[in-house]
XYZ file of N, CA and C in Angstrom:
720
model
N 0.684 -1.080 0.021
C 0.168 -0.164 -0.018
C 0.547 1.305 0.134
N 1.819 1.186 0.815
C 2.807 2.184 0.996
C 3.360 3.082 -0.647
N 3.911 2.074 -1.290
C 4.342 2.771 -2.856
C 3.099 3.045 -3.674
N 1.628 2.843 -3.377
C 0.497 3.544 -4.179
C -0.065 4.613 -3.479
N 0.270 5.119 -2.057
C -0.045 5.961 -1.518
C 0.593 7.532 -1.407
N 2.134 7.202 -1.771
C 3.048 8.122 -1.892
C 3.000 8.922 -3.405
N 2.557 8.168 -4.316
C 2.462 8.921 -5.796
C 1.433 10.001 -5.614
N 0.180 8.712 -5.079
C -1.171 9.689 -4.908
C -0.802 10.966 -4.143
N -0.487 11.063 -3.130
C -0.099 12.424 -2.270
C 1.066 13.093 -3.178
N 1.945 12.826 -3.630
C 2.435 13.767 -4.573
C 1.721 14.095 -5.526
N 0.879 13.533 -6.488
C -0.175 14.421 -7.638
C -0.791 15.138 -6.787
N -1.472 14.843 -5.348
C -2.496 15.873 -4.995
C -1.169 17.347 -4.313
N -0.097 16.976 -3.998
C 0.748 18.343 -3.974
C 1.167 19.046 -5.017
N 1.221 18.207 -6.011
C 1.786 19.192 -7.595
C 0.240 19.610 -8.071
N -1.149 18.869 -7.901
C -1.823 19.677 -8.034
C -2.451 21.313 -7.250
N -2.037 21.130 -5.782
C -2.050 22.188 -5.148
C -1.432 23.124 -5.444
N -0.190 22.806 -5.630
C 1.122 23.886 -6.215
C 0.709 24.457 -7.644
N 0.232 23.659 -8.595
C -0.686 24.854 -9.906
C -1.761 25.237 -9.845
N -2.539 24.844 -8.367
C -3.927 26.130 -8.246
C -3.521 27.037 -7.808
N -2.350 27.013 -7.080
C -2.002 28.007 -6.073
C -1.249 28.928 -6.964
N -0.196 28.813 -8.037
C -0.155 29.246 -8.431
C -0.754 29.911 -9.468
N -1.689 29.471 -10.009
C -3.022 29.901 -11.313
C -3.733 30.898 -10.263
N -4.499 30.930 -8.990
C -4.941 31.484 -8.416
C -4.111 32.961 -8.053
N -2.792 32.798 -7.780
C -2.022 34.073 -7.547
C -1.925 35.164 -8.685
N -1.773 34.137 -10.127
C -1.952 34.662 -11.157
C -3.097 35.428 -11.859
N -4.115 35.155 -11.277
C -5.112 35.415 -11.646
C -5.807 36.588 -10.811
N -4.998 36.735 -9.372
C -5.411 37.745 -8.452
C -4.534 39.111 -8.839
N -3.099 38.617 -9.268
C -2.264 39.554 -10.167
C -2.860 40.217 -10.996
N -3.656 39.469 -12.006
C -3.678 40.317 -13.598
C -4.800 41.242 -12.995
N -5.983 40.814 -12.470
C -7.258 41.439 -12.060
C -6.876 42.835 -11.110
N -5.752 42.622 -10.401
C -5.285 44.078 -9.791
C -4.664 45.166 -10.735
N -3.760 44.508 -11.741
C -3.187 45.029 -12.528
C -3.842 45.771 -13.712
N -5.240 45.006 -13.651
C -5.995 45.305 -15.200
C -6.540 46.388 -14.339
N -7.162 46.489 -13.564
C -8.151 47.412 -12.553
C -7.031 48.568 -12.239
N -5.919 48.813 -11.812
C -5.160 50.105 -11.485
C -4.660 50.775 -12.910
N -4.116 51.661 -12.781
C -4.008 53.061 -13.020
C -2.416 53.393 -13.022
N -1.636 52.455 -13.189
C -0.414 52.753 -12.818
C 0.629 52.075 -13.314
N 0.335 51.489 -14.958
C 1.184 50.918 -16.083
C 2.187 51.884 -15.949
N 2.009 52.928 -16.391
C 3.531 54.010 -16.797
C 2.902 55.247 -15.861
N 3.792 55.672 -15.341
C 3.995 56.855 -14.442
C 5.440 57.654 -15.107
N 4.742 58.992 -15.271
C 6.008 60.344 -15.267
C 5.505 61.694 -15.097
N 6.203 62.089 -15.975
C 5.944 63.810 -15.824
C 5.590 64.291 -17.765
N 4.548 65.306 -17.513
C 4.225 65.587 -18.891
C 3.958 67.141 -19.381
N 4.618 67.843 -20.084
C 4.490 69.270 -20.291
C 3.030 69.701 -20.809
N 2.769 70.581 -19.817
C 0.956 71.243 -20.403
C 0.818 72.511 -20.467
N -0.381 72.974 -21.264
C 0.028 74.411 -21.425
C -0.545 74.941 -20.045
N 0.012 76.052 -19.056
C -0.430 76.700 -18.098
C -1.649 77.368 -18.585
N -2.478 77.473 -17.996
C -4.221 78.161 -17.808
C -3.770 79.696 -17.404
N -4.598 80.898 -18.012
C -4.529 81.811 -17.884
C -4.508 82.306 -16.273
N -3.833 83.003 -15.957
C -4.189 83.587 -14.543
C -5.320 84.252 -14.114
N -5.866 84.334 -12.886
C -6.789 84.614 -12.750
C -6.528 85.796 -11.794
N -7.831 86.560 -10.815
C -7.122 87.500 -9.852
C -6.858 87.294 -8.624
N -6.826 85.590 -8.706
C -6.278 85.276 -7.184
C -5.010 84.068 -7.203
N -4.767 83.933 -8.670
C -3.961 82.984 -8.910
C -2.583 83.688 -9.073
N -1.439 83.089 -8.235
C -0.159 83.490 -7.969
C 0.679 82.450 -8.311
N 2.098 82.840 -8.457
C 3.223 81.833 -8.829
C 3.338 81.742 -10.087
N 4.248 80.626 -10.530
C 4.684 80.806 -11.923
C 3.921 79.494 -12.467
N 2.770 79.087 -12.364
C 1.477 78.032 -12.905
C 0.332 78.351 -13.373
N 1.143 79.819 -13.817
C -0.566 80.299 -14.848
C -0.032 81.548 -15.787
N -0.486 81.765 -17.061
C 0.148 82.846 -18.220
C -0.220 84.228 -17.977
N 0.829 84.902 -17.457
C 0.377 86.401 -16.983
C 0.140 87.354 -17.907
N -0.692 88.513 -17.841
C -0.858 89.549 -19.014
C -0.006 90.602 -18.188
N 0.281 91.498 -19.159
C 1.004 92.818 -18.870
C 0.221 93.943 -18.368
N -1.151 93.860 -18.703
C -2.520 94.727 -17.971
C -2.764 94.079 -16.682
N -2.917 95.165 -16.074
C -3.739 94.686 -14.754
C -5.574 94.151 -14.928
N -5.816 95.247 -16.286
C -7.286 94.791 -16.272
C -7.618 93.495 -17.482
N -6.953 92.252 -16.501
C -7.041 91.266 -17.656
C -8.465 90.750 -17.486
N -9.493 91.094 -17.332
C -10.665 90.480 -17.236
C -11.525 91.359 -18.601
N -10.854 92.481 -19.013
C -11.602 93.169 -19.962
C -11.193 92.596 -21.578
N -12.383 92.257 -21.912
C -12.190 91.756 -23.115
C -11.615 92.072 -24.136
N -12.125 93.436 -23.764
C -11.992 94.535 -25.227
C -10.807 95.018 -25.669
N -10.000 95.135 -24.098
C -8.511 95.374 -24.174
C -7.398 94.424 -24.476
N -6.575 95.080 -25.393
C -5.673 94.098 -25.994
C -4.492 93.505 -25.047
N -4.270 92.250 -24.894
C -3.652 92.097 -23.940
C -2.302 91.204 -24.623
N -1.043 91.110 -23.810
C -0.109 90.568 -24.450
C 0.575 89.756 -23.361
N 0.963 88.326 -23.624
C 1.269 87.494 -22.935
C 2.962 87.396 -22.657
N 3.555 87.887 -21.697
C 5.129 87.589 -21.338
C 5.483 86.456 -21.464
N 5.072 85.312 -21.292
C 5.108 83.865 -21.449
C 5.529 83.366 -22.923
N 6.706 83.082 -23.204
C 7.401 82.783 -24.820
C 7.721 81.019 -24.625
N 7.617 80.432 -25.615
C 8.373 79.037 -25.776
C 8.046 78.055 -24.502
N 9.194 77.541 -24.015
C 9.004 76.501 -22.625
C 8.090 77.136 -21.502
N 8.142 78.429 -21.637
C 7.767 79.368 -20.117
C 5.868 79.006 -20.536
N 5.544 78.625 -21.329
C 3.949 78.598 -21.428
C 3.764 76.866 -21.052
N 4.451 76.246 -20.398
C 3.850 74.842 -20.134
C 4.847 74.863 -18.742
N 3.878 74.063 -18.226
C 4.585 73.379 -16.923
C 4.291 72.116 -16.663
N 5.292 71.130 -16.120
C 5.594 69.928 -16.021
C 4.489 69.293 -14.915
N 3.835 68.373 -15.104
C 3.033 67.712 -14.296
C 2.922 66.459 -14.188
N 2.845 65.870 -13.050
C 2.537 64.068 -12.931
C 1.701 63.620 -13.451
N 1.886 62.516 -14.239
C 0.799 61.743 -14.885
C 0.963 60.130 -14.640
N -0.117 59.122 -14.299
C -0.080 57.852 -14.281
C -1.470 57.552 -15.558
N -0.858 56.075 -15.549
C -1.782 55.932 -16.932
C -1.806 53.954 -16.607
N -3.238 53.820 -16.799
C -3.418 52.248 -16.645
C -3.598 51.470 -18.351
N -3.718 50.479 -18.219
C -3.869 49.774 -19.782
C -5.167 50.392 -20.271
N -6.046 50.904 -19.432
C -7.415 51.519 -20.665
C -7.287 52.805 -21.332
N -5.864 53.277 -20.690
C -6.104 54.755 -21.383
C -4.307 54.383 -21.612
N -4.223 55.142 -22.763
C -2.792 55.189 -23.378
C -2.184 56.400 -22.930
N -0.998 56.733 -23.328
C -0.325 58.011 -23.058
C -0.782 58.889 -24.226
N -1.108 58.113 -25.266
C -1.084 59.087 -26.380
C -2.625 59.640 -26.486
N -2.499 60.901 -25.792
C -3.945 61.413 -25.482
C -4.103 62.216 -26.404
N -5.279 62.247 -27.893
C -5.705 63.198 -28.471
C -6.516 64.301 -28.220
N -6.537 65.484 -28.550
C -7.353 66.660 -28.288
C -8.643 66.100 -27.958
N -9.204 66.715 -26.985
C -10.717 66.164 -26.448
C -10.943 64.639 -26.609
N -9.845 63.853 -26.518
C -10.449 62.144 -26.575
C -9.044 61.834 -25.956
N -9.636 60.609 -25.432
C -8.325 59.782 -24.717
C -8.118 58.615 -26.042
N -6.999 58.281 -26.114
C -6.761 57.151 -26.847
C -6.742 55.555 -25.918
N -7.360 54.699 -26.424
C -7.996 53.521 -25.135
C -7.243 52.453 -26.227
N -6.619 51.614 -25.794
C -5.929 50.312 -26.187
C -6.651 49.465 -26.165
N -7.574 49.035 -27.515
C -8.734 48.338 -27.611
C -8.174 46.752 -27.561
N -7.500 46.679 -28.514
C -6.746 45.182 -28.884
C -5.937 44.900 -27.504
N -5.539 45.508 -26.751
C -4.874 45.282 -25.539
C -5.654 45.048 -24.513
N -6.682 45.659 -24.503
C -7.980 45.519 -23.570
C -8.316 43.728 -24.105
N -8.656 43.913 -25.181
C -9.623 42.543 -25.411
C -8.422 41.136 -25.290
N -6.931 41.709 -25.573
C -6.032 40.406 -24.957
C -6.275 40.277 -23.309
N -6.296 41.364 -22.858
C -6.409 41.033 -21.320
C -7.254 40.416 -20.707
N -8.238 40.731 -21.219
C -9.589 40.451 -20.896
C -9.924 38.858 -21.103
N -9.340 38.406 -22.332
C -9.138 36.654 -22.875
C -8.348 36.235 -21.687
N -7.107 36.769 -21.332
C -6.360 36.237 -20.900
C -6.632 36.127 -18.965
N -7.520 36.845 -18.580
C -8.355 36.326 -17.194
C -9.562 35.966 -17.390
N -9.619 35.496 -18.170
C -11.243 34.669 -18.807
C -10.901 33.423 -18.730
N -9.359 33.040 -19.498
C -8.527 31.535 -19.388
C -8.345 31.364 -18.106
N -7.422 32.121 -17.474
C -7.072 31.657 -16.028
C -8.178 31.485 -15.031
N -9.325 32.297 -15.208
C -10.254 31.728 -14.581
C -10.951 30.504 -14.796
N -10.939 30.189 -15.944
C -11.287 28.686 -16.422
C -10.042 27.592 -15.906
N -9.327 28.044 -15.880
C -8.117 27.049 -15.565
C -7.975 27.143 -14.143
N -8.281 27.760 -13.452
C -8.391 27.815 -12.146
C -9.242 27.123 -11.120
N -10.841 27.034 -12.009
C -11.661 26.409 -11.765
C -11.293 24.671 -12.139
N -10.737 24.262 -13.293
C -10.764 22.989 -13.786
C -9.558 22.515 -12.472
N -8.501 23.217 -12.334
C -7.519 22.472 -11.251
C -7.828 22.304 -10.103
N -9.143 23.397 -9.655
C -9.953 23.331 -8.126
C -10.821 22.029 -8.585
N -11.436 21.690 -9.647
C -12.171 20.734 -9.493
C -11.529 19.132 -9.900
N -10.085 19.342 -10.184
C -9.400 18.158 -10.553
C -8.690 17.873 -9.154
N -8.709 18.761 -7.910
C -8.424 18.736 -6.541
C -9.443 17.992 -5.792
N -10.396 18.310 -6.242
C -11.619 17.574 -5.586
C -12.329 16.437 -5.728
N -11.461 16.051 -7.281
C -12.645 14.994 -8.072
C -11.410 13.728 -7.729
N -12.166 12.412 -7.228
C -11.152 11.393 -6.704
C -11.948 10.353 -7.360
N -12.847 10.483 -8.539
C -13.382 9.100 -8.891
C -12.534 7.957 -9.458
N -12.191 8.447 -10.553
C -11.148 7.800 -11.217
C -10.161 8.504 -11.769
N -8.758 7.965 -11.691
C -7.617 8.547 -12.152
C -7.371 9.114 -13.544
N -8.231 8.587 -14.718
C -8.217 8.805 -15.728
C -9.157 10.313 -16.056
N -10.171 10.313 -15.332
C -11.232 11.305 -15.537
C -10.000 12.645 -15.284
N -9.557 12.444 -13.621
C -8.480 13.627 -13.350
C -7.315 13.969 -14.105
N -7.165 12.653 -15.188
C -6.284 13.390 -16.236
C -6.448 14.114 -17.442
N -7.523 13.521 -17.601
C -8.341 14.642 -18.475
C -8.851 15.937 -18.789
N -9.132 16.254 -17.015
C -9.297 17.597 -16.428
C -7.957 18.252 -16.722
N -6.950 17.621 -16.064
C -5.600 18.073 -15.819
C -4.898 18.592 -17.484
N -5.069 17.266 -18.549
C -4.905 18.008 -19.486
C -5.262 19.259 -20.129
N -6.211 18.895 -19.856
C -7.619 20.248 -20.631
C -7.094 21.666 -19.915
N -6.652 21.328 -18.386
C -6.314 22.594 -17.738
C -5.228 22.715 -18.095
N -4.002 22.409 -18.343
C -3.021 22.377 -19.049
C -2.795 23.431 -20.165
N -3.781 22.895 -21.031
C -4.059 23.488 -22.276
C -4.501 25.066 -22.222
N -5.378 24.919 -21.258
C -6.092 26.336 -21.272
C -5.260 27.281 -20.800
N -4.251 26.878 -19.530
C -3.423 27.605 -18.746
C -2.224 28.113 -19.505
N -1.873 27.316 -21.180
C -0.937 27.694 -21.960
C -1.558 28.935 -22.481
N -2.740 28.469 -22.943
C -3.538 29.479 -24.266
C -3.331 30.853 -23.175
N -3.839 30.903 -22.013
C -3.777 32.185 -21.356
C -2.340 32.967 -21.353
N -1.678 32.094 -20.601
C -0.212 32.770 -21.123
C 0.419 33.367 -22.544
N -0.255 32.907 -23.287
C 0.177 33.187 -24.512
C -0.471 34.514 -24.899
N -1.986 34.516 -24.689
C -2.635 35.560 -24.615
C -2.475 36.602 -23.537
N -1.504 36.748 -22.516
C -1.199 37.616 -21.740
C -0.077 38.277 -21.999
N 0.993 37.201 -22.621
C 2.319 37.869 -23.013
C 2.238 38.852 -24.676
N 1.209 38.684 -24.983
C 0.578 39.574 -26.201
C 0.400 40.430 -25.749
N -0.728 40.647 -24.840
C -1.396 41.756 -24.377
C -0.334 42.707 -23.725
N 0.417 42.294 -23.081
C 1.263 43.013 -22.345
C 2.895 43.666 -23.353
N 3.080 42.967 -24.481
C 3.733 43.338 -25.269
C 3.177 44.333 -26.153
N 2.053 44.278 -26.357
C 1.066 44.943 -27.506
C 1.230 46.287 -26.406
N 1.208 46.725 -25.396
C 1.101 47.714 -24.303
C 2.375 48.617 -24.707
N 3.287 47.542 -24.404
C 4.957 47.950 -24.372
C 5.012 48.638 -25.693
N 4.606 48.235 -26.562
C 5.045 48.495 -27.837
C 4.447 50.075 -28.192
N 3.219 50.086 -28.054
C 2.187 51.344 -28.269
C 3.000 52.291 -27.370
N 3.595 51.888 -26.276
C 3.964 53.219 -25.015
C 5.566 53.532 -25.825
N 6.040 52.745 -26.105
C 7.234 53.148 -26.743
C 7.022 53.705 -27.533
N 6.411 53.505 -29.026
C 6.051 54.528 -30.030
C 5.383 55.849 -29.685
N 4.779 55.926 -28.967
C 4.393 57.393 -28.285
C 5.478 58.154 -27.612
N 6.277 57.261 -26.953
C 7.190 58.490 -26.321
C 8.221 58.725 -27.487
N 8.330 57.933 -28.169
C 9.515 58.443 -29.101
C 9.215 58.976 -30.543
N 7.907 58.584 -31.048
C 7.535 59.247 -31.988
C 6.107 60.494 -31.726
N 5.975 60.429 -30.713
C 4.658 61.988 -30.350
C 5.056 62.877 -30.394
N 4.420 64.339 -30.736
C 4.452 65.270 -30.173
C 5.010 65.818 -28.895
N 5.561 66.698 -29.051
C 6.402 67.044 -27.941
C 5.513 68.083 -26.731
N 4.584 68.224 -27.640
C 3.784 69.083 -26.407
C 2.739 68.098 -25.513
N 2.726 67.115 -26.057
C 1.664 66.044 -25.222
C 2.492 64.590 -24.763
N 3.402 64.197 -25.586
C 4.653 63.002 -25.190
C 4.844 63.283 -23.577
N 5.142 62.203 -22.989
C 5.414 61.988 -21.750
C 6.814 62.823 -21.502
N 7.221 63.406 -20.651
C 8.787 64.273 -20.782
C 9.460 63.502 -20.455
N 9.600 63.117 -18.780
C 10.237 61.862 -18.536
C 8.875 60.788 -18.271
N 9.736 59.629 -18.071
C 8.570 58.435 -17.665
C 9.313 57.081 -17.155
N 8.285 56.173 -16.743
C 9.017 54.782 -16.380
C 7.818 54.285 -16.088
N 7.646 52.911 -16.304
C 6.634 51.824 -16.015
C 6.466 51.354 -14.590
N 5.193 51.676 -14.184
C 4.707 51.606 -12.846
C 4.463 49.915 -12.221
N 4.247 49.989 -10.777
C 4.006 48.883 -10.370
C 2.536 47.657 -11.068
N 1.779 48.371 -11.404
C 0.806 47.717 -12.257
C 1.685 47.172 -13.137
N 2.101 47.766 -13.665
C 2.738 46.736 -15.313
C 3.681 45.783 -15.025
N 4.657 46.080 -13.769
C 5.447 44.808 -13.201
C 4.727 43.630 -12.455
N 3.500 44.010 -11.995
C 2.513 43.251 -11.643
C 1.663 42.375 -12.437
N 1.838 42.757 -13.763
C 1.308 42.256 -14.869
C 1.821 40.933 -15.634
N 3.294 41.676 -15.360
C 4.252 40.270 -16.081
C 4.744 39.668 -14.577
N 4.531 39.755 -13.714
C 4.455 38.597 -12.466
C 3.304 37.951 -12.710
N 2.014 38.071 -12.903
C 1.125 37.402 -13.009
C 1.026 36.411 -14.505
N 1.899 36.941 -15.632
C 2.221 36.075 -16.447
C 3.259 34.804 -16.198
N 4.256 35.268 -15.122
C 5.426 34.394 -14.626
C 4.722 33.540 -13.980
N 3.873 33.890 -13.132
C 2.759 32.641 -12.656
C 2.071 31.770 -13.318
N 1.358 32.208 -14.442
C 0.696 31.596 -15.056
C 1.774 30.537 -16.025
N 2.696 30.939 -16.332
C 3.751 29.922 -16.744
C 3.955 28.762 -15.887
N 4.376 29.344 -14.885
C 4.647 28.267 -13.783
C 3.790 27.554 -13.499
N 2.100 27.634 -13.619
C 1.034 26.685 -13.512
C 1.032 26.084 -14.437
N 1.346 26.449 -15.718
C 0.872 25.265 -16.773
C 2.333 24.301 -16.959
N 3.398 24.852 -16.183
C 4.531 23.777 -16.266
C 4.425 22.868 -15.354
N 3.822 23.427 -14.355
C 3.444 22.486 -12.987
C 2.484 21.639 -13.484
N 1.527 22.144 -14.235
C 0.385 20.892 -14.518
C 1.014 19.656 -15.624
N 1.100 20.477 -16.865
C 2.441 19.661 -17.582
C 3.074 18.638 -17.306
N 3.741 18.781 -15.913
C 4.901 18.093 -15.277
C 3.790 16.976 -14.510
N 2.892 17.625 -13.525
C 1.906 16.614 -13.288
C 1.078 15.334 -14.134
N 1.257 15.842 -15.352
C 0.442 15.083 -16.294
C 1.652 13.964 -16.852
N 2.382 14.431 -16.955
C 3.640 13.739 -17.502
C 4.116 12.536 -16.522
N 4.160 12.970 -15.396
C 4.802 12.369 -14.166
C 3.459 10.982 -14.265
N 2.489 11.465 -14.177
C 0.857 10.439 -13.949
C 1.087 9.501 -14.997
N 1.341 9.724 -16.463
C 1.191 8.521 -17.224
C 2.532 8.054 -17.183
N 3.559 8.181 -16.533
C 5.405 7.289 -16.345
C 4.723 6.220 -15.531
N 3.959 6.853 -14.507
C 3.551 6.126 -13.484
C 2.902 4.904 -13.805
N 1.693 5.515 -14.489
C 0.604 4.123 -14.981
C 1.595 2.972 -15.763
N 2.226 3.983 -16.878
C 3.265 2.827 -17.855
C 4.252 1.988 -16.802
N 4.763 2.619 -15.679
C 5.522 1.784 -14.901
C 4.599 0.936 -13.905
N 3.539 0.951 -14.096
C 2.733 0.001 -13.175
C 2.566 -1.101 -13.916
N 1.925 -0.900 -15.156
C 1.573 -1.670 -16.094
C 2.796 -2.805 -16.360
N 4.047 -2.331 -16.521
C 4.891 -3.307 -17.133
C 4.997 -4.110 -15.813
N 5.270 -3.276 -14.305
C 5.317 -4.184 -13.160
C 4.518 -5.006 -12.946
N 3.138 -4.743 -13.336
C 2.216 -5.962 -13.423
C 2.091 -6.847 -14.451
N 2.235 -6.457 -15.801
C 3.087 -7.636 -16.845
C 3.687 -8.825 -16.392
N 4.720 -7.680 -15.435
C 6.157 -8.920 -15.327
C 5.425 -9.530 -14.269
N 5.154 -9.444 -13.232
C 4.440 -10.306 -12.042
C 3.773 -11.505 -12.457
N 2.458 -11.130 -13.501
C 1.780 -11.935 -14.354
C 2.871 -13.007 -14.988
N 3.571 -12.337 -15.608
C 4.496 -13.582 -16.515
C 4.953 -14.748 -15.195
N 5.623 -14.016 -14.411
C 6.258 -14.878 -13.460
C 4.994 -15.695 -12.682
N 3.994 -15.485 -12.390
C 3.410 -16.189 -11.914
C 2.524 -17.023 -12.389
N 2.029 -17.036 -13.488
C 1.636 -17.927 -14.547
C 2.458 -18.398 -15.584
N 3.686 -18.286 -15.559
C 4.850 -18.521 -16.479
C 4.103 -18.284 -17.816
N 3.752 -17.152 -18.232
C 3.748 -17.416 -19.364
C 4.406 -17.239 -20.646
N 4.387 -17.641 -21.739
C 5.911 -17.618 -22.711
C 5.647 -16.112 -22.920
N 7.082 -15.723 -23.438
C 7.899 -14.491 -23.773
C 6.861 -13.743 -25.306
N 6.562 -14.647 -25.976
C 5.732 -14.197 -27.205
C 4.405 -13.819 -26.626
């Protein structure tokens, strides 16, 4: 009995490890998707016009004290870079740093890929949990194991495509965008790092699930050969 119970316990441990990694990947991906810190930095924004109470260098001043009179000709002292001020910004996957006039640029393809990634992660986690609680036959468990491995691998591929697509668009925005609205200084935020951590956990869960499936098949083959040898020895069957 001992040789039979040890592999079964080992299979349960591998299934539990795969489920934990898949669940962690799902939590990371949902957190990153719903947050707005994929990229952060500073942008050059045009200064607003100064009002009566406005003070400092964060607004555009007039040369006349009667600045509210629309009939008077006003002259602005600020020229060139003096008309702009640096402001901090942070953006998520829902909005790119490529902002157009009166309109926000949305990364629809990246969003669709990220949503499919989360859905497949959820399906894979549900299948792994069903496999952990399903003990009727080992063959049915193997079928669920194989399907969850395929779903998890597909989820990892979609997650990689979504993250690379966001990175590509962001880099193009920084390098090719107009000076008046592209990021002046920038860096990737914690949400971006969390999204790639989710991808790493997803691929680790997929590798663990495939490894579990392969080891279970090898154990079955070994038991079958051992059984055939014992039957041949017991009943002295001819080798052919």
